Amino acid sequence: NDRKQLNDLNTLMRKSINEKLMLDGVDIPCTDGVMIGKDVRIGKNTQILPNTIIIGNTVIGENCVIGPNTYIDSSTIGNQVILDNCKILDSTIEDGVDCGPFVKVRNNSVLKKGVHVGNFVEIKNSVIGDGTKSAHLTYIGDSDVGSGVNFGCGTVTCNYDGKNKYRCTIGDGAFIGCNTNLIAPVEVGDRAYIAAGSTITDSIPDNA
């Protein structure tokens, strides 16, 4: 009948969901601020830390650490994933990925096995290959990234020209130096090496 009653009802429902998950083997050491939707599935021995919200048709695997201060909506999270201070929207995070703090993964992204994404990195509508690393202060948008790529600090995929958006393709084992601007559409070949401070407007062949 009023907002107070709605809050009381939400508290009861939140407690019921959290208790059921704990009885099923999920570790919630402190339930403060933990809100988990009724359709969410979480594997055993996964730890959910305070101020974490998980909603939609989200599936989380086993032996993960989720939070603190993490928001996940309608995403698939693999096993042994660490998400620290992250926002994950409609995306797939595969086994062994380590994200955070202060990471945003936007719609239609896939982070494949063993990817590392560090502080203040945003990923949007992109596929990031196995073992690729982006440690800090980088934007990867509308891109197809191979495995074993290293993104230096301050790299930007410049995917928007003011009217249209374009994709970047980055090959396996490429090294992207700090403060690189990749002006899409552009392709970076396998094992290509880009010096710090470069602006790339033309495609780069393999091993260049």
Coordinates of N, CA and C in Angstrom, one line a residue:
N1 N 0.8 -1.2 0.0 CA 0.0 0.0 0.0 C 0.8 1.3 0.0
D2 N 2.1 1.2 0.4 CA 3.0 2.3 0.4 C 4.4 1.9 0.3
R3 N 5.3 2.9 0.2 CA 6.7 2.5 -0.1 C 7.4 1.8 1.1
K4 N 6.9 2.1 2.3 CA 7.5 1.4 3.5 C 7.2 -0.1 3.4
Q5 N 5.9 -0.4 3.1 CA 5.5 -1.8 3.0 C 6.3 -2.5 1.8
L6 N 6.5 -1.8 0.7 CA 7.2 -2.3 -0.4 C 8.7 -2.6 0.0
N7 N 9.3 -1.7 0.8 CA 10.6 -2.0 1.3 C 10.7 -3.2 2.2
D8 N 9.7 -3.3 3.1 CA 9.6 -4.5 4.0 C 9.5 -5.8 3.2
L9 N 8.7 -5.7 2.1 CA 8.5 -6.9 1.3 C 9.8 -7.3 0.6
N10 N 10.5 -6.2 0.0 CA 11.8 -6.5 -0.7 C 12.8 -7.0 0.3
T11 N 12.8 -6.6 1.5 CA 13.8 -7.1 2.5 C 13.5 -8.6 2.8
L12 N 12.3 -9.0 2.9 CA 12.0 -10.4 3.1 C 12.4 -11.2 1.9
M13 N 12.1 -10.7 0.7 CA 12.4 -11.5 -0.5 C 13.9 -11.6 -0.7
R14 N 14.6 -10.5 -0.5 CA 16.1 -10.5 -0.6 C 16.7 -11.5 0.4
K15 N 16.2 -11.5 1.6 CA 16.7 -12.4 2.6 C 16.5 -13.9 2.3
S16 N 15.3 -14.1 1.7 CA 14.9 -15.5 1.3 C 15.8 -16.0 0.2
I17 N 16.1 -15.1 -0.8 CA 16.9 -15.5 -1.9 C 18.4 -15.8 -1.5
N18 N 18.9 -14.8 -0.6 CA 20.3 -15.0 -0.2 C 20.4 -16.2 0.7
E19 N 19.5 -16.5 1.5 CA 19.6 -17.7 2.4 C 19.5 -19.0 1.6
K20 N 18.7 -19.0 0.5 CA 18.6 -20.2 -0.3 C 20.0 -20.4 -1.0
L21 N 20.6 -19.4 -1.5 CA 21.8 -19.5 -2.2 C 22.9 -20.0 -1.3
M22 N 22.9 -19.4 0.0 CA 23.9 -19.9 0.9 C 23.8 -21.4 1.3
L23 N 22.6 -21.8 1.4 CA 22.3 -23.2 1.7 C 22.7 -24.1 0.5
D24 N 22.8 -23.5 -0.7 CA 23.2 -24.2 -1.9 C 24.7 -24.1 -2.1
G25 N 25.4 -23.5 -1.2 CA 26.9 -23.5 -1.3 C 27.5 -22.2 -1.8
V26 N 26.7 -21.1 -1.9 CA 27.2 -19.8 -2.3 C 27.7 -19.1 -1.0
D27 N 28.8 -18.4 -1.0 CA 29.4 -17.7 0.1 C 29.0 -16.3 0.1
I28 N 28.1 -15.9 1.0 CA 27.8 -14.4 1.2 C 28.2 -14.0 2.6
P29 N 29.4 -13.7 2.8 CA 29.9 -13.4 4.2 C 29.2 -12.3 4.9
C30 N 28.8 -11.3 4.1 CA 28.1 -10.1 4.7 C 27.0 -9.7 3.7
T31 N 25.7 -9.8 4.1 CA 24.6 -9.6 3.1 C 24.3 -8.1 2.9
D32 N 25.0 -7.2 3.6 CA 24.7 -5.8 3.4 C 24.7 -5.4 2.0
G33 N 23.7 -4.9 1.5 CA 23.6 -4.3 0.1 C 23.6 -5.4 -1.0
V34 N 23.5 -6.6 -0.6 CA 23.5 -7.7 -1.6 C 22.1 -7.9 -2.1
M35 N 21.9 -7.7 -3.4 CA 20.5 -7.8 -4.0 C 20.7 -8.8 -5.2
I36 N 20.0 -9.9 -5.1 CA 20.1 -10.9 -6.2 C 18.7 -11.2 -6.7
G37 N 18.5 -11.2 -8.0 CA 17.2 -11.4 -8.6 C 16.8 -12.9 -8.5
K38 N 15.5 -13.1 -8.6 CA 14.9 -14.5 -8.5 C 15.4 -15.4 -9.6
D39 N 15.7 -14.9 -10.7 CA 16.1 -15.8 -11.9 C 17.6 -16.0 -12.0
V40 N 18.4 -15.4 -11.1 CA 19.9 -15.6 -11.1 C 20.3 -16.9 -10.6
R41 N 21.3 -17.5 -11.3 CA 21.8 -18.8 -10.8 C 23.3 -18.6 -10.6
I42 N 23.8 -19.2 -9.4 CA 25.1 -19.0 -9.0 C 25.7 -20.3 -8.5
G43 N 26.9 -20.7 -9.0 CA 27.6 -21.9 -8.6 C 28.1 -22.0 -7.2
K44 N 28.5 -23.2 -6.8 CA 29.0 -23.4 -5.5 C 30.4 -22.7 -5.3
N45 N 30.6 -22.3 -4.0 CA 31.9 -21.7 -3.6 C 32.2 -20.4 -4.3
T46 N 31.2 -19.8 -4.9 CA 31.4 -18.4 -5.4 C 31.0 -17.5 -4.2
Q47 N 31.8 -16.5 -4.1 CA 31.7 -15.5 -3.0 C 31.1 -14.2 -3.6
I48 N 30.0 -13.8 -2.9 CA 29.3 -12.5 -3.2 C 29.6 -11.5 -2.1
L49 N 30.3 -10.4 -2.5 CA 30.7 -9.4 -1.5 C 29.7 -8.3 -1.4
P50 N 29.8 -7.4 -0.3 CA 28.8 -6.4 -0.1 C 28.6 -5.4 -1.3
N51 N 27.4 -4.8 -1.3 CA 27.0 -3.8 -2.3 C 27.1 -4.4 -3.7
T52 N 26.7 -5.6 -3.9 CA 26.6 -6.2 -5.2 C 25.2 -6.5 -5.6
I53 N 24.9 -6.1 -6.8 CA 23.5 -6.3 -7.3 C 23.6 -7.2 -8.6
I54 N 22.9 -8.3 -8.6 CA 22.9 -9.2 -9.7 C 21.4 -9.5 -10.1
I55 N 21.1 -9.1 -11.4 CA 19.7 -9.2 -11.8 C 19.6 -9.8 -13.2
G56 N 18.4 -10.0 -13.6 CA 18.1 -10.5 -15.0 C 18.4 -12.0 -15.0
N57 N 18.6 -12.5 -16.2 CA 18.9 -13.9 -16.4 C 20.4 -14.2 -16.4
T58 N 21.0 -13.8 -15.3 CA 22.4 -13.9 -15.1 C 22.8 -15.3 -14.5
V59 N 23.8 -15.9 -15.1 CA 24.3 -17.2 -14.6 C 25.8 -17.0 -14.3
I60 N 26.2 -17.4 -13.1 CA 27.5 -17.3 -12.6 C 28.0 -18.6 -12.2
G61 N 29.3 -19.0 -12.6 CA 29.8 -20.3 -12.3 C 30.4 -20.5 -10.9
E62 N 31.2 -21.4 -10.7 CA 31.8 -21.8 -9.4 C 33.1 -21.1 -9.2
N63 N 33.4 -20.9 -7.8 CA 34.7 -20.4 -7.4 C 35.0 -19.0 -7.9
C64 N 34.0 -18.2 -8.0 CA 34.2 -16.8 -8.4 C 34.3 -15.9 -7.2
V65 N 34.8 -14.7 -7.4 CA 34.7 -13.6 -6.4 C 34.0 -12.5 -7.0
I66 N 32.8 -12.1 -6.6 CA 32.0 -11.1 -7.2 C 31.8 -10.0 -6.2
G67 N 32.3 -8.8 -6.6 CA 32.2 -7.6 -5.7 C 33.5 -7.4 -5.0
P68 N 33.5 -6.4 -4.1 CA 32.4 -5.6 -3.7 C 32.0 -4.6 -4.8
N69 N 30.8 -4.0 -4.6 CA 30.4 -2.8 -5.4 C 30.3 -3.2 -6.9
T70 N 29.6 -4.3 -7.2 CA 29.6 -4.8 -8.6 C 28.1 -5.0 -9.0
Y71 N 27.8 -4.6 -10.2 CA 26.5 -4.7 -10.8 C 26.5 -5.6 -12.0
I72 N 25.7 -6.6 -12.1 CA 25.6 -7.5 -13.2 C 24.2 -7.7 -13.6
D73 N 24.0 -7.5 -14.9 CA 22.6 -7.6 -15.5 C 22.6 -8.5 -16.7
S74 N 21.9 -9.6 -16.6 CA 21.6 -10.5 -17.8 C 22.9 -10.9 -18.5
S75 N 23.9 -11.4 -17.7 CA 25.2 -11.8 -18.3 C 25.5 -13.2 -17.9
T76 N 26.5 -13.8 -18.6 CA 27.0 -15.2 -18.3 C 28.4 -15.0 -17.8
I77 N 28.6 -15.5 -16.6 CA 30.0 -15.4 -15.9 C 30.5 -16.9 -15.7
G78 N 31.7 -17.2 -16.2 CA 32.3 -18.5 -16.1 C 32.7 -18.8 -14.7
N79 N 33.6 -19.8 -14.6 CA 34.2 -20.3 -13.3 C 35.5 -19.5 -13.0
Q80 N 35.8 -19.3 -11.7 CA 37.0 -18.7 -11.3 C 37.2 -17.3 -11.8
V81 N 36.2 -16.6 -11.9 CA 36.2 -15.2 -12.4 C 36.2 -14.2 -11.2
I82 N 37.0 -13.2 -11.3 CA 37.1 -12.1 -10.3 C 36.5 -10.8 -10.9
L83 N 35.5 -10.3 -10.3 CA 34.9 -9.0 -10.7 C 34.9 -8.1 -9.5
D84 N 35.8 -7.1 -9.5 CA 35.9 -6.2 -8.3 C 35.5 -4.8 -8.8
N85 N 34.4 -4.3 -8.2 CA 34.0 -2.9 -8.6 C 33.7 -2.8 -10.1
C86 N 32.9 -3.7 -10.6 CA 32.6 -3.8 -12.1 C 31.1 -3.6 -12.4
K87 N 30.9 -3.1 -13.6 CA 29.5 -3.1 -14.1 C 29.5 -3.9 -15.4
I88 N 28.7 -5.0 -15.4 CA 28.7 -5.9 -16.5 C 27.2 -6.0 -17.1
L89 N 27.0 -5.7 -18.3 CA 25.7 -5.6 -18.9 C 25.6 -6.5 -20.2
D90 N 24.7 -7.4 -20.1 CA 24.4 -8.3 -21.3 C 25.6 -8.8 -22.0
S91 N 26.5 -9.3 -21.3 CA 27.8 -9.8 -21.9 C 28.2 -11.2 -21.3
T92 N 29.3 -11.7 -21.9 CA 29.8 -13.0 -21.5 C 31.2 -12.9 -21.0
I93 N 31.4 -13.4 -19.8 CA 32.7 -13.4 -19.2 C 33.2 -14.8 -19.0
E94 N 34.2 -15.3 -19.7 CA 34.6 -16.7 -19.7 C 35.5 -17.0 -18.5
D95 N 35.9 -18.3 -18.3 CA 36.6 -18.8 -17.2 C 37.9 -18.0 -17.0
G96 N 38.2 -17.8 -15.7 CA 39.5 -17.2 -15.3 C 39.7 -15.8 -15.6
V97 N 38.7 -15.0 -16.0 CA 38.8 -13.6 -16.3 C 38.9 -12.8 -14.9
D98 N 39.8 -11.8 -15.0 CA 40.0 -10.9 -13.8 C 39.7 -9.5 -14.2
C99 N 38.7 -8.9 -13.6 CA 38.3 -7.5 -14.0 C 38.3 -6.6 -12.7
G100 N 38.8 -5.4 -12.9 CA 38.6 -4.4 -11.9 C 39.9 -3.9 -11.2
P101 N 39.7 -2.8 -10.4 CA 38.5 -2.2 -10.1 C 38.1 -1.2 -11.2
F102 N 36.8 -0.7 -11.1 CA 36.3 0.3 -11.9 C 36.3 0.0 -13.4
V103 N 35.7 -1.1 -13.7 CA 35.6 -1.6 -15.1 C 34.1 -1.6 -15.5
K104 N 33.9 -1.2 -16.8 CA 32.5 -1.3 -17.3 C 32.6 -2.1 -18.6
V105 N 31.8 -3.2 -18.6 CA 31.7 -4.1 -19.8 C 30.2 -3.9 -20.3
R106 N 30.1 -3.3 -21.5 CA 28.8 -3.0 -22.0 C 28.3 -4.0 -23.0
N107 N 27.0 -3.9 -23.4 CA 26.3 -4.9 -24.1 C 27.1 -5.5 -25.3
N108 N 26.8 -6.8 -25.4 CA 27.3 -7.6 -26.6 C 28.8 -7.8 -26.6
S109 N 29.4 -7.8 -25.4 CA 30.8 -8.1 -25.3 C 31.1 -9.5 -24.8
V110 N 32.3 -10.0 -25.3 CA 32.7 -11.3 -24.8 C 34.2 -11.2 -24.4
L111 N 34.4 -11.5 -23.1 CA 35.8 -11.6 -22.6 C 36.2 -13.1 -22.5
K112 N 37.1 -13.5 -23.3 CA 37.4 -15.0 -23.4 C 38.4 -15.3 -22.2
K113 N 38.7 -16.6 -22.2 CA 39.4 -17.2 -21.0 C 40.7 -16.4 -20.7
G114 N 40.9 -16.1 -19.4 CA 42.1 -15.6 -18.9 C 42.3 -14.1 -19.2
V115 N 41.3 -13.4 -19.7 CA 41.5 -12.0 -20.0 C 41.7 -11.2 -18.7
H116 N 42.6 -10.2 -18.7 CA 42.7 -9.3 -17.6 C 42.4 -7.9 -18.0
V117 N 41.5 -7.3 -17.2 CA 41.0 -5.9 -17.5 C 41.2 -5.2 -16.2
G118 N 42.0 -4.1 -16.2 CA 42.3 -3.4 -15.0 C 41.5 -2.1 -14.8
N119 N 41.9 -1.2 -14.0 CA 41.1 -0.1 -13.5 C 40.9 0.9 -14.7
F120 N 39.6 1.4 -14.7 CA 39.2 2.4 -15.6 C 39.3 2.0 -17.1
V121 N 38.9 0.8 -17.3 CA 38.8 0.3 -18.7 C 37.3 0.1 -19.0
E122 N 36.9 0.5 -20.2 CA 35.5 0.3 -20.7 C 35.6 -0.6 -22.0
I123 N 34.7 -1.6 -22.1 CA 34.6 -2.4 -23.3 C 33.2 -2.4 -23.7
K124 N 33.0 -2.2 -25.0 CA 31.6 -2.2 -25.6 C 31.6 -2.9 -26.9
N125 N 30.6 -3.8 -27.0 CA 30.3 -4.5 -28.3 C 31.6 -5.1 -28.9
S126 N 32.4 -5.8 -28.1 CA 33.7 -6.2 -28.6 C 33.9 -7.7 -28.1
V127 N 34.8 -8.4 -28.8 CA 35.2 -9.7 -28.4 C 36.7 -9.6 -28.1
I128 N 37.1 -10.0 -26.9 CA 38.5 -9.9 -26.4 C 39.0 -11.3 -26.3
G129 N 40.1 -11.6 -27.1 CA 40.6 -13.0 -27.1 C 41.3 -13.5 -25.9
D130 N 41.5 -14.8 -25.8 CA 42.1 -15.5 -24.7 C 43.4 -14.8 -24.2
G131 N 43.5 -14.5 -22.9 CA 44.7 -14.0 -22.3 C 45.1 -12.6 -22.7
T132 N 44.3 -11.9 -23.3 CA 44.6 -10.5 -23.7 C 44.5 -9.6 -22.4
K133 N 45.4 -8.6 -22.3 CA 45.4 -7.7 -21.2 C 45.3 -6.3 -21.5
S134 N 44.5 -5.6 -20.7 CA 44.3 -4.2 -20.8 C 44.3 -3.7 -19.4
A135 N 45.4 -3.2 -18.9 CA 45.6 -3.0 -17.4 C 44.9 -1.7 -16.9
H136 N 44.8 -0.7 -17.8 CA 44.3 0.6 -17.2 C 44.0 1.6 -18.3
L137 N 42.9 2.4 -18.0 CA 42.6 3.6 -18.7 C 42.5 3.4 -20.2
T138 N 41.7 2.5 -20.6 CA 41.6 2.2 -22.1 C 40.1 2.0 -22.5
Y139 N 39.8 2.4 -23.7 CA 38.5 2.2 -24.2 C 38.6 1.3 -25.5
I140 N 37.9 0.1 -25.4 CA 37.8 -0.8 -26.5 C 36.4 -0.9 -26.9
G141 N 36.0 -0.3 -28.1 CA 34.6 -0.3 -28.5 C 34.5 -0.8 -30.0
D142 N 33.5 -1.7 -30.2 CA 33.3 -2.2 -31.6 C 34.5 -2.8 -32.2
S143 N 35.1 -3.7 -31.4 CA 36.4 -4.3 -31.9 C 36.4 -5.8 -31.7
D144 N 37.2 -6.4 -32.6 CA 37.5 -7.9 -32.5 C 39.0 -8.0 -32.2
V145 N 39.3 -8.5 -31.0 CA 40.6 -8.5 -30.5 C 41.1 -10.0 -30.4
G146 N 42.3 -10.3 -30.9 CA 42.8 -11.6 -30.8 C 43.3 -12.0 -29.4
S147 N 44.0 -13.1 -29.4 CA 44.5 -13.6 -28.1 C 45.9 -13.0 -27.8
G148 N 46.3 -12.9 -26.6 CA 47.6 -12.5 -26.2 C 48.0 -11.1 -26.5
V149 N 47.0 -10.2 -26.7 CA 47.2 -8.8 -27.1 C 47.5 -8.1 -25.8
N150 N 48.4 -7.1 -25.9 CA 48.6 -6.2 -24.7 C 48.3 -4.8 -25.1
F151 N 47.3 -4.2 -24.4 CA 46.9 -2.8 -24.6 C 47.7 -1.9 -23.5
G152 N 48.5 -0.9 -24.0 CA 49.1 0.0 -23.1 C 48.1 1.0 -22.6
C153 N 48.5 1.7 -21.5 CA 47.6 2.6 -20.8 C 47.2 3.7 -21.8
G154 N 45.9 4.1 -21.7 CA 45.4 5.2 -22.5 C 45.1 4.9 -24.0
T155 N 45.0 3.6 -24.3 CA 44.6 3.3 -25.7 C 43.1 3.5 -26.0
V156 N 42.8 4.0 -27.1 CA 41.4 4.3 -27.5 C 41.2 3.8 -28.9
T157 N 40.1 3.0 -29.0 CA 39.6 2.6 -30.4 C 38.6 3.7 -30.7
C158 N 39.0 4.5 -31.7 CA 38.2 5.7 -32.1 C 37.1 5.2 -33.1
N159 N 36.0 4.7 -32.6 CA 35.1 4.0 -33.4 C 34.0 4.9 -34.0
Y160 N 34.0 6.2 -33.7 CA 32.9 7.0 -34.1 C 33.4 8.3 -34.8
D161 N 33.0 8.5 -36.0 CA 33.4 9.7 -36.8 C 32.5 10.9 -36.7
G162 N 31.5 10.8 -35.9 CA 30.5 11.8 -35.8 C 29.2 11.5 -36.5
K163 N 29.2 10.5 -37.4 CA 28.0 10.0 -38.1 C 27.8 8.5 -38.0
N164 N 28.9 7.8 -38.1 CA 28.8 6.3 -38.1 C 29.9 5.7 -37.2
K165 N 29.6 4.5 -36.8 CA 30.5 3.7 -36.0 C 31.1 2.6 -36.8
Y166 N 32.4 2.3 -36.6 CA 33.2 1.3 -37.3 C 33.9 0.4 -36.4
R167 N 34.4 -0.7 -36.9 CA 35.1 -1.7 -36.1 C 36.6 -1.7 -36.3
C168 N 37.3 -2.1 -35.3 CA 38.7 -2.4 -35.4 C 38.9 -3.9 -35.2
T169 N 39.9 -4.4 -35.9 CA 40.4 -5.8 -35.8 C 41.8 -5.8 -35.4
I170 N 42.1 -6.5 -34.3 CA 43.5 -6.5 -33.8 C 43.9 -8.0 -33.7
G171 N 45.0 -8.4 -34.3 CA 45.4 -9.7 -34.4 C 46.1 -10.3 -33.2
D172 N 46.3 -11.6 -33.2 CA 46.9 -12.3 -32.0 C 48.3 -11.7 -31.7
G173 N 48.6 -11.5 -30.4 CA 49.9 -11.2 -30.0 C 50.4 -9.8 -30.3
A174 N 49.4 -8.9 -30.7 CA 49.8 -7.5 -31.0 C 50.1 -6.8 -29.7
F175 N 51.0 -5.8 -29.9 CA 51.4 -4.9 -28.8 C 51.0 -3.5 -29.1
I176 N 50.1 -3.0 -28.3 CA 49.5 -1.6 -28.6 C 50.1 -0.7 -27.5
G177 N 51.0 0.2 -27.9 CA 51.7 1.1 -27.0 C 50.8 2.1 -26.3
C178 N 51.2 2.6 -25.2 CA 50.5 3.6 -24.4 C 50.0 4.8 -25.3
N179 N 48.8 5.3 -25.0 CA 48.3 6.5 -25.7 C 48.2 6.3 -27.2
T180 N 47.8 5.1 -27.6 CA 47.6 4.9 -29.1 C 46.1 5.1 -29.4
N181 N 45.9 5.8 -30.5 CA 44.6 6.0 -31.1 C 44.4 5.1 -32.3
L182 N 43.5 4.2 -32.3 CA 43.2 3.4 -33.5 C 41.9 3.9 -34.2
I183 N 42.1 4.5 -35.4 CA 41.0 5.2 -36.0 C 40.3 4.2 -36.9
A184 N 39.2 3.7 -36.4 CA 38.4 2.7 -37.1 C 37.8 3.3 -38.4
P185 N 37.6 2.4 -39.4 CA 38.0 1.0 -39.5 C 39.4 0.8 -39.8
V186 N 40.1 0.0 -38.9 CA 41.5 -0.3 -39.2 C 41.8 -1.7 -38.7
E187 N 42.8 -2.3 -39.3 CA 43.2 -3.7 -38.9 C 44.7 -3.7 -38.5
V188 N 44.9 -4.3 -37.3 CA 46.3 -4.5 -36.8 C 46.6 -5.9 -36.9
G189 N 47.7 -6.3 -37.6 CA 48.0 -7.7 -37.9 C 48.6 -8.4 -36.7
D190 N 48.7 -9.7 -36.8 CA 49.2 -10.5 -35.8 C 50.7 -10.1 -35.4
R191 N 50.9 -10.0 -34.1 CA 52.3 -9.7 -33.6 C 52.8 -8.3 -34.1
A192 N 51.9 -7.4 -34.5 CA 52.3 -6.1 -34.8 C 52.7 -5.3 -33.6
Y193 N 53.6 -4.4 -33.7 CA 54.0 -3.6 -32.5 C 53.8 -2.1 -32.8
I194 N 53.0 -1.4 -32.0 CA 52.7 0.0 -32.2 C 53.4 0.8 -31.1
A195 N 54.2 1.8 -31.4 CA 54.9 2.6 -30.4 C 54.0 3.5 -29.7
A196 N 54.3 3.8 -28.5 CA 53.5 4.7 -27.7 C 53.3 6.0 -28.4
G197 N 52.0 6.6 -28.2 CA 51.7 7.9 -28.7 C 51.3 7.9 -30.2
S198 N 51.1 6.7 -30.8 CA 50.8 6.6 -32.2 C 49.3 6.8 -32.5
T199 N 49.0 7.4 -33.6 CA 47.6 7.5 -34.2 C 47.6 6.7 -35.5
I200 N 46.8 5.6 -35.5 CA 46.9 4.6 -36.6 C 45.6 4.9 -37.5
T201 N 45.9 5.2 -38.7 CA 44.8 5.5 -39.7 C 44.7 4.5 -40.8
D202 N 45.8 3.7 -41.0 CA 45.9 2.7 -42.0 C 46.2 1.3 -41.4
S203 N 45.8 0.3 -42.1 CA 46.0 -1.1 -41.6 C 47.5 -1.4 -41.5
I204 N 47.8 -2.3 -40.5 CA 49.2 -2.7 -40.2 C 49.3 -4.2 -40.5
P205 N 50.3 -4.6 -41.3 CA 50.4 -6.0 -41.6 C 51.0 -6.8 -40.5
D206 N 50.9 -8.1 -40.6 CA 51.5 -9.0 -39.6 C 53.0 -8.7 -39.3
N207 N 53.4 -8.8 -38.1 CA 54.8 -8.7 -37.7 C 55.4 -7.3 -38.0
A208 N 54.7 -6.3 -38.3 CA 55.2 -5.0 -38.6 C 55.6 -4.3 -37.3

